[in-house]
């Protein structure tokens, strides 16, 4: 799950940064909009360090998303198509995307995903710092593992909730131009603002922009916990006796394996999220009352396998995404 994996990786990376950020001058102030949104106090951190981290973090996020964009869009198409699948197999699907839409077909929805990075990262960072201070025991300087996990999960939930409309727009733009079940996709797509307006006006107001938020929230805590603990187990296993951490290659492997394991367990919730996000679209013609209704209908029509549609491209994008992001994120440590 993309949104959840971001919160988990931020929680893990925060551990590495805490040592560097301790005892720094308190000079940076979170914007009033974010402060009001999640009720944070002033966050104090060295300005130049923060800007450097945020810029490179944003670049890392944009690069990693663009690298795996064809696989991400493929995953979404697999997730939302029903029994009469128009997209089958990795190779044939890539060929169909190229044949029907050209190179832009590999990047549908990626622009929205990149736009989402800035508010998502800002909210997540501010929320994590706030929750960390709230959970910190008196007399201690750092959180223990359970409290750090809790802070990471809460920060993930907060950032997902604040940027969720952009996620639903990304899904819609990824689907609208596709040729599903023999239907011709749209050739000219509306922009981000136009898509939001269409959803708001024609599908039920503000609540329509948060359709599918329930299964997303349900997946945050288990994903963060599974990813964190499996990463720690693997990291210790691959760490040589005379070192405190494994080499870079093994660390990347640990991240990929931990992410894949956590995503496997929580993946059905991601499928349900996507199904809820496209409910009401003429391209797919799903009519779900709620998440439970979506689950029951999906199991009835497609069986257990329907809950794991798109799992293969999801696995394939884990390693390159982590690798590309790690290359750039190393500059921030």
PDB file of C-alpha atoms in Angstrom, residues 161-318:
ATOM      1  CA  UNK A 161      -6.514  11.711   5.639  1.00  0.00           C
ATOM      2  CA  UNK A 162      -5.241  15.188   4.737  1.00  0.00           C
ATOM      3  CA  UNK A 163      -4.219  14.257   1.179  1.00  0.00           C
ATOM      4  CA  UNK A 164      -6.721  11.508   0.382  1.00  0.00           C
ATOM      5  CA  UNK A 165      -8.660  13.482  -2.281  1.00  0.00           C
ATOM      6  CA  UNK A 166      -5.472  13.591  -4.377  1.00  0.00           C
ATOM      7  CA  UNK A 167      -5.173   9.815  -4.082  1.00  0.00           C
ATOM      8  CA  UNK A 168      -8.693   9.239  -5.365  1.00  0.00           C
ATOM      9  CA  UNK A 169      -8.009  11.652  -8.244  1.00  0.00           C
ATOM     10  CA  UNK A 170      -4.829   9.725  -9.085  1.00  0.00           C
ATOM     11  CA  UNK A 171      -6.828   6.488  -9.272  1.00  0.00           C
ATOM     12  CA  UNK A 172      -9.529   8.051 -11.438  1.00  0.00           C
ATOM     13  CA  UNK A 173      -6.999   9.494 -13.899  1.00  0.00           C
ATOM     14  CA  UNK A 174      -5.226   6.125 -14.073  1.00  0.00           C
ATOM     15  CA  UNK A 175      -8.479   4.393 -14.999  1.00  0.00           C
ATOM     16  CA  UNK A 176     -10.362   6.871 -17.182  1.00  0.00           C
ATOM     17  CA  UNK A 177      -8.158   6.491 -20.257  1.00  0.00           C
ATOM     18  CA  UNK A 178      -7.971   2.686 -20.018  1.00  0.00           C
ATOM     19  CA  UNK A 179      -9.844   0.296 -22.323  1.00  0.00           C
ATOM     20  CA  UNK A 180     -11.677  -1.819 -19.759  1.00  0.00           C
ATOM     21  CA  UNK A 181     -14.060  -4.669 -20.660  1.00  0.00           C
ATOM     22  CA  UNK A 182     -14.046  -3.614 -24.296  1.00  0.00           C
ATOM     23  CA  UNK A 183     -14.969   0.002 -23.502  1.00  0.00           C
ATOM     24  CA  UNK A 184     -12.934   2.745 -25.132  1.00  0.00           C
ATOM     25  CA  UNK A 185     -11.136   4.952 -22.627  1.00  0.00           C
ATOM     26  CA  UNK A 186     -11.279   8.731 -22.631  1.00  0.00           C
ATOM     27  CA  UNK A 187      -8.727  10.346 -24.907  1.00  0.00           C
ATOM     28  CA  UNK A 188      -8.724  13.758 -23.236  1.00  0.00           C
ATOM     29  CA  UNK A 189      -8.742  13.677 -19.453  1.00  0.00           C
ATOM     30  CA  UNK A 190      -9.713  16.475 -17.045  1.00  0.00           C
ATOM     31  CA  UNK A 191      -7.062  17.892 -14.738  1.00  0.00           C
ATOM     32  CA  UNK A 192      -6.735  17.430 -10.986  1.00  0.00           C
ATOM     33  CA  UNK A 193      -9.060  20.307 -10.039  1.00  0.00           C
ATOM     34  CA  UNK A 194     -11.638  19.375 -12.681  1.00  0.00           C
ATOM     35  CA  UNK A 195     -11.675  15.750 -11.551  1.00  0.00           C
ATOM     36  CA  UNK A 196     -12.198  16.810  -7.941  1.00  0.00           C
ATOM     37  CA  UNK A 197     -15.030  19.108  -8.983  1.00  0.00           C
ATOM     38  CA  UNK A 198     -16.722  16.364 -11.015  1.00  0.00           C
ATOM     39  CA  UNK A 199     -16.549  13.932  -8.088  1.00  0.00           C
ATOM     40  CA  UNK A 200     -17.787  16.575  -5.647  1.00  0.00           C
ATOM     41  CA  UNK A 201     -20.707  17.770  -7.788  1.00  0.00           C
ATOM     42  CA  UNK A 202     -21.934  14.500  -9.271  1.00  0.00           C
ATOM     43  CA  UNK A 203     -21.110  11.840  -6.676  1.00  0.00           C
ATOM     44  CA  UNK A 204     -22.113  13.128  -3.257  1.00  0.00           C
ATOM     45  CA  UNK A 205     -20.103  16.128  -2.166  1.00  0.00           C
ATOM     46  CA  UNK A 206     -17.120  16.047   0.184  1.00  0.00           C
ATOM     47  CA  UNK A 207     -17.774  12.463   1.298  1.00  0.00           C
ATOM     48  CA  UNK A 208     -17.264  11.243  -2.272  1.00  0.00           C
ATOM     49  CA  UNK A 209     -13.704  12.584  -2.170  1.00  0.00           C
ATOM     50  CA  UNK A 210     -13.006  10.312   0.812  1.00  0.00           C
ATOM     51  CA  UNK A 211     -14.597   7.149  -0.538  1.00  0.00           C
ATOM     52  CA  UNK A 212     -12.352   4.207   0.347  1.00  0.00           C
ATOM     53  CA  UNK A 213     -10.685   5.969   3.274  1.00  0.00           C
ATOM     54  CA  UNK A 214     -11.946   3.301   5.710  1.00  0.00           C
ATOM     55  CA  UNK A 215      -9.930   0.333   4.376  1.00  0.00           C
ATOM     56  CA  UNK A 216      -6.935   2.630   3.944  1.00  0.00           C
ATOM     57  CA  UNK A 217      -6.997   3.574   7.627  1.00  0.00           C
ATOM     58  CA  UNK A 218      -7.504  -0.039   8.680  1.00  0.00           C
ATOM     59  CA  UNK A 219      -4.324  -1.000   6.861  1.00  0.00           C
ATOM     60  CA  UNK A 220      -2.018   1.640   8.335  1.00  0.00           C
ATOM     61  CA  UNK A 221      -1.295   0.210  11.790  1.00  0.00           C
ATOM     62  CA  UNK A 222      -0.763  -3.444  10.736  1.00  0.00           C
ATOM     63  CA  UNK A 223       1.380  -2.374   7.790  1.00  0.00           C
ATOM     64  CA  UNK A 224       3.612  -0.132   9.880  1.00  0.00           C
ATOM     65  CA  UNK A 225       3.978  -2.785  12.590  1.00  0.00           C
ATOM     66  CA  UNK A 226       4.699  -5.638  10.167  1.00  0.00           C
ATOM     67  CA  UNK A 227       7.108  -3.578   8.086  1.00  0.00           C
ATOM     68  CA  UNK A 228       8.971  -2.240  11.109  1.00  0.00           C
ATOM     69  CA  UNK A 229       9.368  -5.530  12.942  1.00  0.00           C
ATOM     70  CA  UNK A 230      10.194  -7.618   9.873  1.00  0.00           C
ATOM     71  CA  UNK A 231      12.784  -5.014   8.831  1.00  0.00           C
ATOM     72  CA  UNK A 232      14.382  -5.108  12.282  1.00  0.00           C
ATOM     73  CA  UNK A 233      14.528  -8.916  12.271  1.00  0.00           C
ATOM     74  CA  UNK A 234      16.076  -8.987   8.803  1.00  0.00           C
ATOM     75  CA  UNK A 235      18.477  -6.151   9.605  1.00  0.00           C
ATOM     76  CA  UNK A 236      19.815  -7.984  12.645  1.00  0.00           C
ATOM     77  CA  UNK A 237      20.124 -11.196  10.639  1.00  0.00           C
ATOM     78  CA  UNK A 238      22.169  -9.520   7.885  1.00  0.00           C
ATOM     79  CA  UNK A 239      24.328  -7.398  10.216  1.00  0.00           C
ATOM     80  CA  UNK A 240      27.876  -8.772  10.585  1.00  0.00           C
ATOM     81  CA  UNK A 241      29.095  -9.437  14.120  1.00  0.00           C
ATOM     82  CA  UNK A 242      31.625  -6.602  13.993  1.00  0.00           C
ATOM     83  CA  UNK A 243      29.178  -3.983  12.653  1.00  0.00           C
ATOM     84  CA  UNK A 244      26.099  -2.144  13.897  1.00  0.00           C
ATOM     85  CA  UNK A 245      24.222  -2.271  10.583  1.00  0.00           C
ATOM     86  CA  UNK A 246      24.337  -4.341   7.380  1.00  0.00           C
ATOM     87  CA  UNK A 247      25.981  -3.154   4.139  1.00  0.00           C
ATOM     88  CA  UNK A 248      23.914  -0.996   1.770  1.00  0.00           C
ATOM     89  CA  UNK A 249      22.958  -3.862  -0.555  1.00  0.00           C
ATOM     90  CA  UNK A 250      21.702  -6.005   2.323  1.00  0.00           C
ATOM     91  CA  UNK A 251      19.893  -3.013   3.812  1.00  0.00           C
ATOM     92  CA  UNK A 252      18.052  -2.491   0.524  1.00  0.00           C
ATOM     93  CA  UNK A 253      17.204  -6.192   0.463  1.00  0.00           C
ATOM     94  CA  UNK A 254      15.864  -5.973   4.013  1.00  0.00           C
ATOM     95  CA  UNK A 255      13.682  -3.033   3.041  1.00  0.00           C
ATOM     96  CA  UNK A 256      12.354  -4.787  -0.058  1.00  0.00           C
ATOM     97  CA  UNK A 257      11.590  -8.034   1.779  1.00  0.00           C
ATOM     98  CA  UNK A 258       9.995  -6.266   4.743  1.00  0.00           C
ATOM     99  CA  UNK A 259       7.877  -4.092   2.467  1.00  0.00           C
ATOM    100  CA  UNK A 260       6.782  -7.057   0.361  1.00  0.00           C
ATOM    101  CA  UNK A 261       5.828  -9.088   3.426  1.00  0.00           C
ATOM    102  CA  UNK A 262       3.813  -6.256   4.986  1.00  0.00           C
ATOM    103  CA  UNK A 263       2.083  -5.493   1.695  1.00  0.00           C
ATOM    104  CA  UNK A 264       1.143  -9.140   1.177  1.00  0.00           C
ATOM    105  CA  UNK A 265      -0.701  -9.251   4.494  1.00  0.00           C
ATOM    106  CA  UNK A 266      -2.498  -5.928   4.049  1.00  0.00           C
ATOM    107  CA  UNK A 267      -2.956  -6.024   0.259  1.00  0.00           C
ATOM    108  CA  UNK A 268      -6.690  -6.958   0.248  1.00  0.00           C
ATOM    109  CA  UNK A 269      -7.412  -3.640   1.968  1.00  0.00           C
ATOM    110  CA  UNK A 270      -5.624  -1.836  -0.863  1.00  0.00           C
ATOM    111  CA  UNK A 271      -7.788  -3.624  -3.445  1.00  0.00           C
ATOM    112  CA  UNK A 272     -10.922  -2.637  -1.526  1.00  0.00           C
ATOM    113  CA  UNK A 273      -9.681   0.949  -1.368  1.00  0.00           C
ATOM    114  CA  UNK A 274      -9.260   1.095  -5.154  1.00  0.00           C
ATOM    115  CA  UNK A 275     -12.655  -0.497  -5.765  1.00  0.00           C
ATOM    116  CA  UNK A 276     -14.330   2.060  -3.510  1.00  0.00           C
ATOM    117  CA  UNK A 277     -12.458   4.915  -5.202  1.00  0.00           C
ATOM    118  CA  UNK A 278     -13.854   4.048  -8.645  1.00  0.00           C
ATOM    119  CA  UNK A 279     -17.405   3.318  -7.463  1.00  0.00           C
ATOM    120  CA  UNK A 280     -19.810   5.190  -9.730  1.00  0.00           C
ATOM    121  CA  UNK A 281     -17.434   5.514 -12.685  1.00  0.00           C
ATOM    122  CA  UNK A 282     -19.028   4.504 -15.983  1.00  0.00           C
ATOM    123  CA  UNK A 283     -15.767   2.873 -17.074  1.00  0.00           C
ATOM    124  CA  UNK A 284     -16.095   0.157 -14.404  1.00  0.00           C
ATOM    125  CA  UNK A 285     -19.771   0.333 -13.385  1.00  0.00           C
ATOM    126  CA  UNK A 286     -19.279  -0.710  -9.752  1.00  0.00           C
ATOM    127  CA  UNK A 287     -22.058   0.114  -7.289  1.00  0.00           C
ATOM    128  CA  UNK A 288     -20.846  -0.487  -3.740  1.00  0.00           C
ATOM    129  CA  UNK A 289     -22.757   0.795  -0.711  1.00  0.00           C
ATOM    130  CA  UNK A 290     -19.745   0.564   1.587  1.00  0.00           C
ATOM    131  CA  UNK A 291     -16.500  -1.354   2.098  1.00  0.00           C
ATOM    132  CA  UNK A 292     -18.253  -4.427   3.505  1.00  0.00           C
ATOM    133  CA  UNK A 293     -20.578  -4.537   0.501  1.00  0.00           C
ATOM    134  CA  UNK A 294     -17.557  -4.253  -1.800  1.00  0.00           C
ATOM    135  CA  UNK A 295     -15.837  -7.140  -0.008  1.00  0.00           C
ATOM    136  CA  UNK A 296     -18.881  -9.426  -0.197  1.00  0.00           C
ATOM    137  CA  UNK A 297     -19.524  -8.716  -3.883  1.00  0.00           C
ATOM    138  CA  UNK A 298     -15.864  -9.100  -4.777  1.00  0.00           C
ATOM    139  CA  UNK A 299     -15.623 -12.474  -3.019  1.00  0.00           C
ATOM    140  CA  UNK A 300     -18.852 -13.655  -4.620  1.00  0.00           C
ATOM    141  CA  UNK A 301     -17.870 -12.662  -8.165  1.00  0.00           C
ATOM    142  CA  UNK A 302     -14.100 -13.173  -8.144  1.00  0.00           C
ATOM    143  CA  UNK A 303     -13.230 -15.280  -5.101  1.00  0.00           C
ATOM    144  CA  UNK A 304     -10.191 -14.918  -2.849  1.00  0.00           C
ATOM    145  CA  UNK A 305      -7.975 -14.309  -5.883  1.00  0.00           C
ATOM    146  CA  UNK A 306      -9.850 -11.080  -6.494  1.00  0.00           C
ATOM    147  CA  UNK A 307      -8.402  -9.684  -3.260  1.00  0.00           C
ATOM    148  CA  UNK A 308      -4.881 -10.124  -4.628  1.00  0.00           C
ATOM    149  CA  UNK A 309      -5.277  -8.760  -8.138  1.00  0.00           C
ATOM    150  CA  UNK A 310      -2.229  -6.743  -9.135  1.00  0.00           C
ATOM    151  CA  UNK A 311       0.014  -8.377  -6.549  1.00  0.00           C
ATOM    152  CA  UNK A 312       2.719  -9.323  -9.077  1.00  0.00           C
ATOM    153  CA  UNK A 313       3.377  -5.793 -10.421  1.00  0.00           C
ATOM    154  CA  UNK A 314       3.150  -4.604  -6.830  1.00  0.00           C
ATOM    155  CA  UNK A 315       6.027  -6.925  -5.888  1.00  0.00           C
ATOM    156  CA  UNK A 316       8.022  -5.859  -8.936  1.00  0.00           C
ATOM    157  CA  UNK A 317       7.885  -2.171  -8.033  1.00  0.00           C
ATOM    158  CA  UNK A 318       9.072  -2.552  -4.428  1.00  0.00           C
TER     159      UNK A 318
END
